[in-house]
């Protein structure tokens, strides 16, 4: 996931994305790629697209739907990542595809 964070930070700096928005995007990428690495099996793809006032972050993996953990697991142990992504992103979507799962996050961006 370190490579994904560094790639994202470097690319967004090249695109002149303001630092605070860049930091939010890097955090979103970190959370989504960590989930993909944990649940996604073999393959993971990261796509970043800047379009007008929005940054689109898409992480695809070859995993199946994520099973929810038991209710007796402490909230500090699992599940914070998706909450962070939901809080930072303007919108999020999760799709099952024929080859795995795709998570999309859209972040307002003033670049």
CSV table of C-alpha atoms in Angstrom, one decimal:
chain,number,residue,atom,x,y,z
A,1,UNK,CA,0.0,0.0,0.0
A,2,UNK,CA,3.0,2.3,0.5
A,3,UNK,CA,3.6,2.3,-3.3
A,4,UNK,CA,-0.1,3.3,-3.9
A,5,UNK,CA,0.1,6.2,-1.4
A,6,UNK,CA,3.4,7.5,-2.9
A,7,UNK,CA,2.1,7.2,-6.4
A,8,UNK,CA,-1.1,9.0,-5.5
A,9,UNK,CA,0.7,11.8,-3.6
A,10,UNK,CA,3.2,12.3,-6.5
A,11,UNK,CA,0.6,12.3,-9.2
A,12,UNK,CA,-1.7,14.7,-7.4
A,13,UNK,CA,1.2,17.1,-6.8
A,14,UNK,CA,2.0,17.0,-10.5
A,15,UNK,CA,-1.7,17.8,-11.1
A,16,UNK,CA,-1.4,20.8,-8.7
A,17,UNK,CA,-4.0,19.4,-6.3
A,18,UNK,CA,-4.0,21.5,-3.1
A,19,UNK,CA,-2.2,19.8,-0.2
A,20,UNK,CA,-5.3,19.3,2.0
A,21,UNK,CA,-7.2,17.6,-0.8
A,22,UNK,CA,-4.1,15.6,-1.7
A,23,UNK,CA,-3.9,14.4,1.9
A,24,UNK,CA,-7.6,13.3,1.9
A,25,UNK,CA,-7.1,11.5,-1.4
A,26,UNK,CA,-4.0,9.7,-0.1
A,27,UNK,CA,-5.9,8.6,3.0
A,28,UNK,CA,-8.8,7.3,0.9
A,29,UNK,CA,-6.3,5.4,-1.4
A,30,UNK,CA,-4.6,3.9,1.6
A,31,UNK,CA,-7.8,2.6,3.1
A,32,UNK,CA,-9.2,1.3,-0.1
A,33,UNK,CA,-6.0,-0.5,-1.2
A,34,UNK,CA,-5.6,-1.9,2.3
A,35,UNK,CA,-9.0,-3.4,2.1
A,36,UNK,CA,-8.3,-4.7,-1.4
A,37,UNK,CA,-5.0,-6.3,-0.2
A,38,UNK,CA,-6.8,-8.0,2.7
A,39,UNK,CA,-9.8,-9.3,0.9
A,40,UNK,CA,-9.0,-9.1,-2.8
A,41,UNK,CA,-6.9,-12.2,-3.4
A,42,UNK,CA,-4.6,-11.9,-6.4
A,43,UNK,CA,-5.1,-8.7,-8.3
A,44,UNK,CA,-5.6,-5.0,-7.4
A,45,UNK,CA,-5.9,-2.0,-9.7
A,46,UNK,CA,-5.9,1.7,-8.8
A,47,UNK,CA,-7.3,4.3,-11.1
A,48,UNK,CA,-7.1,8.1,-10.5
A,49,UNK,CA,-9.0,10.5,-12.7
A,50,UNK,CA,-9.2,14.3,-12.3
A,51,UNK,CA,-12.2,15.9,-14.1
A,52,UNK,CA,-13.1,19.5,-13.5
A,53,UNK,CA,-13.8,19.8,-9.8
A,54,UNK,CA,-13.7,16.1,-8.9
A,55,UNK,CA,-11.1,13.5,-8.3
A,56,UNK,CA,-12.3,9.9,-9.0
A,57,UNK,CA,-10.5,7.1,-7.1
A,58,UNK,CA,-11.3,3.6,-8.2
A,59,UNK,CA,-9.8,0.4,-6.6
A,60,UNK,CA,-10.7,-2.9,-8.2
A,61,UNK,CA,-9.7,-6.3,-6.8
A,62,UNK,CA,-10.4,-9.9,-7.6
A,63,UNK,CA,-12.2,-10.6,-4.3
A,64,UNK,CA,-15.8,-11.5,-3.5
A,65,UNK,CA,-18.3,-9.6,-1.3
A,66,UNK,CA,-16.8,-8.8,2.1
A,67,UNK,CA,-18.3,-10.8,5.0
A,68,UNK,CA,-19.2,-8.8,8.0
A,69,UNK,CA,-17.3,-9.8,11.2
A,70,UNK,CA,-19.1,-11.0,14.3
A,71,UNK,CA,-21.0,-8.4,16.3
A,72,UNK,CA,-18.8,-9.1,19.4
A,73,UNK,CA,-15.7,-7.7,17.7
A,74,UNK,CA,-14.6,-4.4,19.2
A,75,UNK,CA,-15.3,-1.4,16.8
A,76,UNK,CA,-11.6,-0.5,17.2
A,77,UNK,CA,-10.6,-3.7,15.6
A,78,UNK,CA,-12.3,-3.5,12.2
A,79,UNK,CA,-14.4,-1.3,10.0
A,80,UNK,CA,-12.9,2.1,10.5
A,81,UNK,CA,-11.5,2.4,7.0
A,82,UNK,CA,-14.8,2.5,5.2
A,83,UNK,CA,-16.1,5.1,7.7
A,84,UNK,CA,-13.1,7.3,7.0
A,85,UNK,CA,-13.6,7.0,3.2
A,86,UNK,CA,-17.3,7.8,3.6
A,87,UNK,CA,-16.5,10.8,5.7
A,88,UNK,CA,-13.8,12.2,3.3
A,89,UNK,CA,-15.4,11.4,0.0
A,90,UNK,CA,-18.3,13.3,-1.7
A,91,UNK,CA,-19.7,9.9,-2.7
A,92,UNK,CA,-18.7,6.2,-2.6
A,93,UNK,CA,-20.0,3.2,-4.5
A,94,UNK,CA,-19.2,-0.5,-4.2
A,95,UNK,CA,-19.9,-2.8,-7.1
A,96,UNK,CA,-19.5,-6.6,-7.6
A,97,UNK,CA,-18.2,-7.3,-11.1
A,98,UNK,CA,-17.7,-10.5,-12.9
A,99,UNK,CA,-14.0,-10.4,-12.0
A,100,UNK,CA,-14.3,-9.1,-8.4
A,101,UNK,CA,-15.1,-6.0,-6.6
A,102,UNK,CA,-14.8,-2.3,-7.5
A,103,UNK,CA,-14.9,0.6,-5.0
A,104,UNK,CA,-15.3,4.1,-6.3
A,105,UNK,CA,-14.8,7.3,-4.3
A,106,UNK,CA,-15.4,10.8,-5.6
A,107,UNK,CA,-13.6,13.7,-3.8
A,108,UNK,CA,-14.2,17.4,-4.5
A,109,UNK,CA,-11.0,18.9,-5.9
A,110,UNK,CA,-10.1,22.5,-6.7
A,111,UNK,CA,-7.1,21.7,-8.9
